[in-house]
Structure formats: C-alpha cells, structure tokens
Amino acid sequence: MIQKKQTKVFRRFLGSDPVSQIQSHLEEKGIKNRSDEFYSREFVSRVFNGNASHSKIEAAIWEFIEEETERRKEVVAKRTEVLETAKTLSHA
C-alpha cells in the first residue's frame, strides 16, 4: 500500500494532476481490471492516495515514477548539452 508520505513526494515530483498521468500510464501499458476495462480515475486516486491497496496499480505507479525519473534525467542531459554547445559558439 502506498503511504501518505509517499503520495506527498509523488505529488511534488509529478506536479499537477498526477492521477491522470498515472491513469494514462495504465492505459498505455494495457493494464485493466477483471472486467477487461481500464481502471476508473476514482479507483486509481484511492490507490495513489493510500486509501486502497491494489498490487497491480501500485506496481504500475512505481514503474511510472521510475520511467518519469529517467525521462527527466535525459531532458536535463540534453539541456546541459545544448547549453555547453551554445557557450562554445558564443566564445568563438
């Protein structure tokens, strides 16, 4: 079960509307409930906020956080590369 403290950290990291981001991730991965339907926003919210336990959704949340962390690292690396290139051009 996701703890309230973890939810606070996740919210700060993901920014506005983290539940929609997670729900989109679930849909992209094709993660559905027993009725072969995508999980509702309300249920994803309950799991994300630590009010319900669901191993499949919790695993997907952790996976999403890890993927987003890697994506952001790549963005920072690209920005750094662009800035370094710009610095060399301005000193030429």
mmCIF file with all atom_site columns, N, CA, C and O in Angstrom, residues 19 23 39-49 51-52 57:
data_model
loop_
_atom_site.group_PDB
_atom_site.id
_atom_site.type_symbol
_atom_site.label_atom_id
_atom_site.label_alt_id
_atom_site.label_comp_id
_atom_site.label_asym_id
_atom_site.label_entity_id
_atom_site.label_seq_id
_atom_site.pdbx_PDB_ins_code
_atom_site.Cartn_x
_atom_site.Cartn_y
_atom_site.Cartn_z
_atom_site.occupancy
_atom_site.B_iso_or_equiv
_atom_site.pdbx_formal_charge
_atom_site.auth_seq_id
_atom_site.auth_comp_id
_atom_site.auth_asym_id
_atom_site.auth_atom_id
_atom_site.pdbx_PDB_model_num
ATOM 1  N N  . VAL A 1 19 ? -2.825  11.842 -10.902 1.00 0.00 ? 19 VAL A N  1
ATOM 2  C CA . VAL A 1 19 ? -3.709  10.694 -11.106 1.00 0.00 ? 19 VAL A CA 1
ATOM 3  C C  . VAL A 1 19 ? -3.984  10.499 -12.599 1.00 0.00 ? 19 VAL A C  1
ATOM 4  O O  . VAL A 1 19 ? -3.962  9.367  -13.098 1.00 0.00 ? 19 VAL A O  1
ATOM 5  N N  . GLN A 1 23 ? -3.087  7.244  -14.662 1.00 0.00 ? 23 GLN A N  1
ATOM 6  C CA . GLN A 1 23 ? -4.154  6.568  -15.403 1.00 0.00 ? 23 GLN A CA 1
ATOM 7  C C  . GLN A 1 23 ? -3.756  6.407  -16.875 1.00 0.00 ? 23 GLN A C  1
ATOM 8  O O  . GLN A 1 23 ? -3.973  5.350  -17.474 1.00 0.00 ? 23 GLN A O  1
ATOM 9  N N  . TYR A 1 39 ? -9.043  0.957  -15.356 1.00 0.00 ? 39 TYR A N  1
ATOM 10 C CA . TYR A 1 39 ? -9.413  1.377  -14.007 1.00 0.00 ? 39 TYR A CA 1
ATOM 11 C C  . TYR A 1 39 ? -9.932  2.806  -14.020 1.00 0.00 ? 39 TYR A C  1
ATOM 12 O O  . TYR A 1 39 ? -9.423  3.658  -14.747 1.00 0.00 ? 39 TYR A O  1
ATOM 13 N N  . SER A 1 40 ? -10.916 3.058  -13.195 1.00 0.00 ? 40 SER A N  1
ATOM 14 C CA . SER A 1 40 ? -11.503 4.398  -13.125 1.00 0.00 ? 40 SER A CA 1
ATOM 15 C C  . SER A 1 40 ? -10.539 5.367  -12.447 1.00 0.00 ? 40 SER A C  1
ATOM 16 O O  . SER A 1 40 ? -9.668  4.970  -11.663 1.00 0.00 ? 40 SER A O  1
ATOM 17 N N  . ARG A 1 41 ? -10.724 6.621  -12.759 1.00 0.00 ? 41 ARG A N  1
ATOM 18 C CA . ARG A 1 41 ? -9.920  7.676  -12.138 1.00 0.00 ? 41 ARG A CA 1
ATOM 19 C C  . ARG A 1 41 ? -10.075 7.645  -10.613 1.00 0.00 ? 41 ARG A C  1
ATOM 20 O O  . ARG A 1 41 ? -9.108  7.822  -9.880  1.00 0.00 ? 41 ARG A O  1
ATOM 21 N N  . GLU A 1 42 ? -11.297 7.406  -10.161 1.00 0.00 ? 42 GLU A N  1
ATOM 22 C CA . GLU A 1 42 ? -11.576 7.383  -8.732  1.00 0.00 ? 42 GLU A CA 1
ATOM 23 C C  . GLU A 1 42 ? -10.797 6.263  -8.035  1.00 0.00 ? 42 GLU A C  1
ATOM 24 O O  . GLU A 1 42 ? -10.228 6.470  -6.963  1.00 0.00 ? 42 GLU A O  1
ATOM 25 N N  . PHE A 1 43 ? -10.758 5.087  -8.665  1.00 0.00 ? 43 PHE A N  1
ATOM 26 C CA . PHE A 1 43 ? -10.055 3.973  -8.039  1.00 0.00 ? 43 PHE A CA 1
ATOM 27 C C  . PHE A 1 43 ? -8.542  4.202  -8.055  1.00 0.00 ? 43 PHE A C  1
ATOM 28 O O  . PHE A 1 43 ? -7.864  3.960  -7.052  1.00 0.00 ? 43 PHE A O  1
ATOM 29 N N  . VAL A 1 44 ? -8.032  4.694  -9.170  1.00 0.00 ? 44 VAL A N  1
ATOM 30 C CA . VAL A 1 44 ? -6.598  4.999  -9.248  1.00 0.00 ? 44 VAL A CA 1
ATOM 31 C C  . VAL A 1 44 ? -6.247  6.040  -8.188  1.00 0.00 ? 44 VAL A C  1
ATOM 32 O O  . VAL A 1 44 ? -5.223  5.929  -7.507  1.00 0.00 ? 44 VAL A O  1
ATOM 33 N N  . SER A 1 45 ? -7.102  7.025  -8.008  1.00 0.00 ? 45 SER A N  1
ATOM 34 C CA . SER A 1 45 ? -6.884  8.054  -6.998  1.00 0.00 ? 45 SER A CA 1
ATOM 35 C C  . SER A 1 45 ? -6.849  7.462  -5.592  1.00 0.00 ? 45 SER A C  1
ATOM 36 O O  . SER A 1 45 ? -5.991  7.820  -4.783  1.00 0.00 ? 45 SER A O  1
ATOM 37 N N  . ARG A 1 46 ? -7.761  6.562  -5.319  1.00 0.00 ? 46 ARG A N  1
ATOM 38 C CA . ARG A 1 46 ? -7.789  5.924  -3.993  1.00 0.00 ? 46 ARG A CA 1
ATOM 39 C C  . ARG A 1 46 ? -6.501  5.158  -3.722  1.00 0.00 ? 46 ARG A C  1
ATOM 40 O O  . ARG A 1 46 ? -5.945  5.233  -2.622  1.00 0.00 ? 46 ARG A O  1
ATOM 41 N N  . VAL A 1 47 ? -6.004  4.449  -4.720  1.00 0.00 ? 47 VAL A N  1
ATOM 42 C CA . VAL A 1 47 ? -4.754  3.696  -4.548  1.00 0.00 ? 47 VAL A CA 1
ATOM 43 C C  . VAL A 1 47 ? -3.585  4.666  -4.412  1.00 0.00 ? 47 VAL A C  1
ATOM 44 O O  . VAL A 1 47 ? -2.750  4.526  -3.507  1.00 0.00 ? 47 VAL A O  1
ATOM 45 N N  . PHE A 1 48 ? -3.522  5.662  -5.280  1.00 0.00 ? 48 PHE A N  1
ATOM 46 C CA . PHE A 1 48 ? -2.436  6.640  -5.255  1.00 0.00 ? 48 PHE A CA 1
ATOM 47 C C  . PHE A 1 48 ? -2.372  7.373  -3.921  1.00 0.00 ? 48 PHE A C  1
ATOM 48 O O  . PHE A 1 48 ? -1.289  7.632  -3.396  1.00 0.00 ? 48 PHE A O  1
ATOM 49 N N  . ASN A 1 49 ? -3.527  7.701  -3.364  1.00 0.00 ? 49 ASN A N  1
ATOM 50 C CA . ASN A 1 49 ? -3.583  8.444  -2.100  1.00 0.00 ? 49 ASN A CA 1
ATOM 51 C C  . ASN A 1 49 ? -3.474  7.561  -0.863  1.00 0.00 ? 49 ASN A C  1
ATOM 52 O O  . ASN A 1 49 ? -3.571  8.052  0.258   1.00 0.00 ? 49 ASN A O  1
ATOM 53 N N  . ASN A 1 51 ? -5.508  5.155  0.128   1.00 0.00 ? 51 ASN A N  1
ATOM 54 C CA . ASN A 1 51 ? -6.785  4.800  0.744   1.00 0.00 ? 51 ASN A CA 1
ATOM 55 C C  . ASN A 1 51 ? -7.271  3.415  0.342   1.00 0.00 ? 51 ASN A C  1
ATOM 56 O O  . ASN A 1 51 ? -8.268  2.939  0.856   1.00 0.00 ? 51 ASN A O  1
ATOM 57 N N  . ALA A 1 52 ? -6.559  2.798  -0.606  1.00 0.00 ? 52 ALA A N  1
ATOM 58 C CA . ALA A 1 52 ? -6.893  1.446  -1.042  1.00 0.00 ? 52 ALA A CA 1
ATOM 59 C C  . ALA A 1 52 ? -5.596  0.764  -1.454  1.00 0.00 ? 52 ALA A C  1
ATOM 60 O O  . ALA A 1 52 ? -4.637  1.421  -1.857  1.00 0.00 ? 52 ALA A O  1
ATOM 61 N N  . ILE A 1 57 ? -1.885  -1.898 -9.548  1.00 0.00 ? 57 ILE A N  1
ATOM 62 C CA . ILE A 1 57 ? -1.834  -0.443 -9.748  1.00 0.00 ? 57 ILE A CA 1
ATOM 63 C C  . ILE A 1 57 ? -0.625  0.144  -9.016  1.00 0.00 ? 57 ILE A C  1
ATOM 64 O O  . ILE A 1 57 ? 0.062   1.017  -9.541  1.00 0.00 ? 57 ILE A O  1
#
